[in-house]
């Protein structure tokens, strides 16, 4: 019998790509699940803005549709709603997931989010003089 891990799609604002990258890592490492979400690009990616890269490159609609297809493949979604922020695209993804019966996990109410917040707090404390 073939082992089929659950698929978790991360949804959230592109302003949270750093948090999403850590969430994806923890979900894959600790839950042995497949995590899919935004492609996390390095600072040196050509003309890479801080967030809203898809809008910057003129491919936002296509990327939004592709993200909905990821939700079709998913067992659940994980909404990175740091500070309870949810943008318009994320709100549409949540509505889509709900309509299609996908369970929703919330960063602000999930142990994974708590771990990430602690990491951020620890890093911030170390960086402070």
PDB file of C-alpha atoms in Angstrom:
ATOM      1  CA  UNK A   1       0.000   0.000   0.000  1.00  0.00           C
ATOM      2  CA  UNK A   2       1.297   3.445  -0.947  1.00  0.00           C
ATOM      3  CA  UNK A   3       1.522   6.052   1.808  1.00  0.00           C
ATOM      4  CA  UNK A   4      -0.344   9.214   0.821  1.00  0.00           C
ATOM      5  CA  UNK A   5       0.536  12.151   3.067  1.00  0.00           C
ATOM      6  CA  UNK A   6      -2.021  14.876   3.588  1.00  0.00           C
ATOM      7  CA  UNK A   7      -1.656  18.017   1.492  1.00  0.00           C
ATOM      8  CA  UNK A   8      -1.795  21.368   3.250  1.00  0.00           C
ATOM      9  CA  UNK A   9      -2.097  24.564   1.222  1.00  0.00           C
ATOM     10  CA  UNK A  10      -0.816  27.695   2.897  1.00  0.00           C
ATOM     11  CA  UNK A  11      -2.850  30.820   2.227  1.00  0.00           C
ATOM     12  CA  UNK A  12      -2.101  34.353   3.298  1.00  0.00           C
ATOM     13  CA  UNK A  13      -0.726  37.697   2.324  1.00  0.00           C
ATOM     14  CA  UNK A  14       2.575  37.780   0.483  1.00  0.00           C
ATOM     15  CA  UNK A  15       3.749  40.125   3.247  1.00  0.00           C
ATOM     16  CA  UNK A  16       4.008  36.955   5.368  1.00  0.00           C
ATOM     17  CA  UNK A  17       6.299  34.934   3.077  1.00  0.00           C
ATOM     18  CA  UNK A  18       8.911  34.521   5.805  1.00  0.00           C
ATOM     19  CA  UNK A  19       6.344  33.201   8.251  1.00  0.00           C
ATOM     20  CA  UNK A  20       4.869  30.948   5.537  1.00  0.00           C
ATOM     21  CA  UNK A  21       8.268  29.476   4.743  1.00  0.00           C
ATOM     22  CA  UNK A  22       8.768  28.461   8.372  1.00  0.00           C
ATOM     23  CA  UNK A  23       5.174  27.176   8.680  1.00  0.00           C
ATOM     24  CA  UNK A  24       5.651  25.071   5.536  1.00  0.00           C
ATOM     25  CA  UNK A  25       8.894  23.659   6.907  1.00  0.00           C
ATOM     26  CA  UNK A  26       7.333  22.790  10.282  1.00  0.00           C
ATOM     27  CA  UNK A  27       4.263  21.211   8.667  1.00  0.00           C
ATOM     28  CA  UNK A  28       6.417  19.052   6.417  1.00  0.00           C
ATOM     29  CA  UNK A  29       8.987  18.211   9.089  1.00  0.00           C
ATOM     30  CA  UNK A  30       6.686  17.579  12.030  1.00  0.00           C
ATOM     31  CA  UNK A  31       3.431  16.469  10.397  1.00  0.00           C
ATOM     32  CA  UNK A  32       5.011  14.610   7.469  1.00  0.00           C
ATOM     33  CA  UNK A  33       2.564  16.425   5.187  1.00  0.00           C
ATOM     34  CA  UNK A  34       3.037  18.087   1.817  1.00  0.00           C
ATOM     35  CA  UNK A  35       2.905  21.872   2.173  1.00  0.00           C
ATOM     36  CA  UNK A  36       2.065  24.007  -0.851  1.00  0.00           C
ATOM     37  CA  UNK A  37       1.752  27.753  -0.993  1.00  0.00           C
ATOM     38  CA  UNK A  38       3.407  30.815  -2.418  1.00  0.00           C
ATOM     39  CA  UNK A  39       6.752  30.416  -4.077  1.00  0.00           C
ATOM     40  CA  UNK A  40       9.202  32.028  -1.728  1.00  0.00           C
ATOM     41  CA  UNK A  41      11.733  34.017  -3.674  1.00  0.00           C
ATOM     42  CA  UNK A  42      15.091  35.356  -2.501  1.00  0.00           C
ATOM     43  CA  UNK A  43      15.840  39.053  -2.096  1.00  0.00           C
ATOM     44  CA  UNK A  44      17.996  38.959  -5.230  1.00  0.00           C
ATOM     45  CA  UNK A  45      15.140  37.897  -7.535  1.00  0.00           C
ATOM     46  CA  UNK A  46      15.041  40.553 -10.266  1.00  0.00           C
ATOM     47  CA  UNK A  47      13.006  43.633  -9.250  1.00  0.00           C
ATOM     48  CA  UNK A  48      11.452  41.726  -6.364  1.00  0.00           C
ATOM     49  CA  UNK A  49       9.213  43.997  -4.295  1.00  0.00           C
ATOM     50  CA  UNK A  50       8.677  43.343  -0.594  1.00  0.00           C
ATOM     51  CA  UNK A  51       5.266  41.813  -1.377  1.00  0.00           C
ATOM     52  CA  UNK A  52       2.655  41.644  -4.147  1.00  0.00           C
ATOM     53  CA  UNK A  53       5.111  40.212  -6.671  1.00  0.00           C
ATOM     54  CA  UNK A  54       2.325  38.749  -8.836  1.00  0.00           C
ATOM     55  CA  UNK A  55       0.736  42.182  -9.232  1.00  0.00           C
ATOM     56  CA  UNK A  56       4.169  43.674  -9.920  1.00  0.00           C
ATOM     57  CA  UNK A  57       4.772  41.138 -12.709  1.00  0.00           C
ATOM     58  CA  UNK A  58       1.198  41.329 -14.075  1.00  0.00           C
ATOM     59  CA  UNK A  59       0.280  37.702 -13.314  1.00  0.00           C
ATOM     60  CA  UNK A  60      -1.958  38.093 -10.243  1.00  0.00           C
ATOM     61  CA  UNK A  61      -5.135  36.679 -11.828  1.00  0.00           C
ATOM     62  CA  UNK A  62      -3.312  33.629 -13.181  1.00  0.00           C
ATOM     63  CA  UNK A  63      -1.595  32.979  -9.846  1.00  0.00           C
ATOM     64  CA  UNK A  64      -4.915  33.356  -7.985  1.00  0.00           C
ATOM     65  CA  UNK A  65      -6.533  30.743 -10.270  1.00  0.00           C
ATOM     66  CA  UNK A  66      -3.568  28.415  -9.851  1.00  0.00           C
ATOM     67  CA  UNK A  67      -3.786  28.754  -6.069  1.00  0.00           C
ATOM     68  CA  UNK A  68      -7.440  27.668  -6.205  1.00  0.00           C
ATOM     69  CA  UNK A  69      -6.335  24.534  -8.090  1.00  0.00           C
ATOM     70  CA  UNK A  70      -3.901  23.840  -5.233  1.00  0.00           C
ATOM     71  CA  UNK A  71      -6.848  24.051  -2.836  1.00  0.00           C
ATOM     72  CA  UNK A  72      -8.678  21.516  -5.029  1.00  0.00           C
ATOM     73  CA  UNK A  73      -5.796  19.090  -4.389  1.00  0.00           C
ATOM     74  CA  UNK A  74      -5.574  19.845  -0.668  1.00  0.00           C
ATOM     75  CA  UNK A  75      -6.869  18.014   2.365  1.00  0.00           C
ATOM     76  CA  UNK A  76      -6.882  21.289   4.308  1.00  0.00           C
ATOM     77  CA  UNK A  77      -5.715  24.876   4.171  1.00  0.00           C
ATOM     78  CA  UNK A  78      -3.529  26.697   6.662  1.00  0.00           C
ATOM     79  CA  UNK A  79      -4.265  30.433   6.752  1.00  0.00           C
ATOM     80  CA  UNK A  80      -1.314  32.540   7.825  1.00  0.00           C
ATOM     81  CA  UNK A  81      -3.323  35.372   9.362  1.00  0.00           C
ATOM     82  CA  UNK A  82      -0.588  36.922  11.488  1.00  0.00           C
ATOM     83  CA  UNK A  83      -2.064  39.709  13.584  1.00  0.00           C
ATOM     84  CA  UNK A  84      -5.449  38.463  12.286  1.00  0.00           C
ATOM     85  CA  UNK A  85      -4.741  40.120   8.903  1.00  0.00           C
ATOM     86  CA  UNK A  86      -6.599  38.660   5.912  1.00  0.00           C
ATOM     87  CA  UNK A  87      -6.442  40.365   2.518  1.00  0.00           C
ATOM     88  CA  UNK A  88      -8.929  40.139  -0.329  1.00  0.00           C
ATOM     89  CA  UNK A  89      -7.209  37.267  -2.177  1.00  0.00           C
ATOM     90  CA  UNK A  90      -6.887  35.244   1.011  1.00  0.00           C
ATOM     91  CA  UNK A  91     -10.538  35.917   1.849  1.00  0.00           C
ATOM     92  CA  UNK A  92     -11.514  34.513  -1.587  1.00  0.00           C
ATOM     93  CA  UNK A  93      -9.343  31.452  -0.982  1.00  0.00           C
ATOM     94  CA  UNK A  94     -10.987  30.862   2.403  1.00  0.00           C
ATOM     95  CA  UNK A  95     -14.446  31.141   0.829  1.00  0.00           C
ATOM     96  CA  UNK A  96     -13.408  28.753  -1.949  1.00  0.00           C
ATOM     97  CA  UNK A  97     -11.988  26.230   0.539  1.00  0.00           C
ATOM     98  CA  UNK A  98     -15.122  26.443   2.678  1.00  0.00           C
ATOM     99  CA  UNK A  99     -17.399  25.967  -0.333  1.00  0.00           C
ATOM    100  CA  UNK A 100     -15.367  22.908  -1.349  1.00  0.00           C
ATOM    101  CA  UNK A 101     -15.376  21.360   2.116  1.00  0.00           C
ATOM    102  CA  UNK A 102     -11.723  21.875   2.998  1.00  0.00           C
ATOM    103  CA  UNK A 103     -10.981  22.187   6.720  1.00  0.00           C
ATOM    104  CA  UNK A 104      -9.252  25.436   7.700  1.00  0.00           C
ATOM    105  CA  UNK A 105      -6.453  25.872  10.207  1.00  0.00           C
ATOM    106  CA  UNK A 106      -5.582  29.357  11.433  1.00  0.00           C
ATOM    107  CA  UNK A 107      -2.036  30.495  12.197  1.00  0.00           C
ATOM    108  CA  UNK A 108      -3.357  32.546  15.125  1.00  0.00           C
ATOM    109  CA  UNK A 109      -5.010  29.461  16.695  1.00  0.00           C
ATOM    110  CA  UNK A 110      -2.617  26.678  15.725  1.00  0.00           C
ATOM    111  CA  UNK A 111       0.442  25.254  17.499  1.00  0.00           C
ATOM    112  CA  UNK A 112       2.492  25.832  14.334  1.00  0.00           C
ATOM    113  CA  UNK A 113       1.690  29.547  14.467  1.00  0.00           C
ATOM    114  CA  UNK A 114       2.595  29.638  18.161  1.00  0.00           C
ATOM    115  CA  UNK A 115       5.990  28.067  17.433  1.00  0.00           C
ATOM    116  CA  UNK A 116       6.676  30.585  14.651  1.00  0.00           C
ATOM    117  CA  UNK A 117       5.642  33.521  16.848  1.00  0.00           C
ATOM    118  CA  UNK A 118       8.015  32.296  19.581  1.00  0.00           C
ATOM    119  CA  UNK A 119      10.830  32.041  17.044  1.00  0.00           C
ATOM    120  CA  UNK A 120      10.143  35.599  15.867  1.00  0.00           C
ATOM    121  CA  UNK A 121      10.032  36.855  19.467  1.00  0.00           C
ATOM    122  CA  UNK A 122      13.311  35.107  20.297  1.00  0.00           C
ATOM    123  CA  UNK A 123      15.028  36.459  17.173  1.00  0.00           C
ATOM    124  CA  UNK A 124      13.747  39.966  17.864  1.00  0.00           C
ATOM    125  CA  UNK A 125      14.950  39.807  21.469  1.00  0.00           C
ATOM    126  CA  UNK A 126      18.425  38.659  20.372  1.00  0.00           C
ATOM    127  CA  UNK A 127      18.626  41.470  17.805  1.00  0.00           C
ATOM    128  CA  UNK A 128      17.651  44.179  20.318  1.00  0.00           C
ATOM    129  CA  UNK A 129      20.508  46.046  22.019  1.00  0.00           C
TER     130      UNK A 129
END
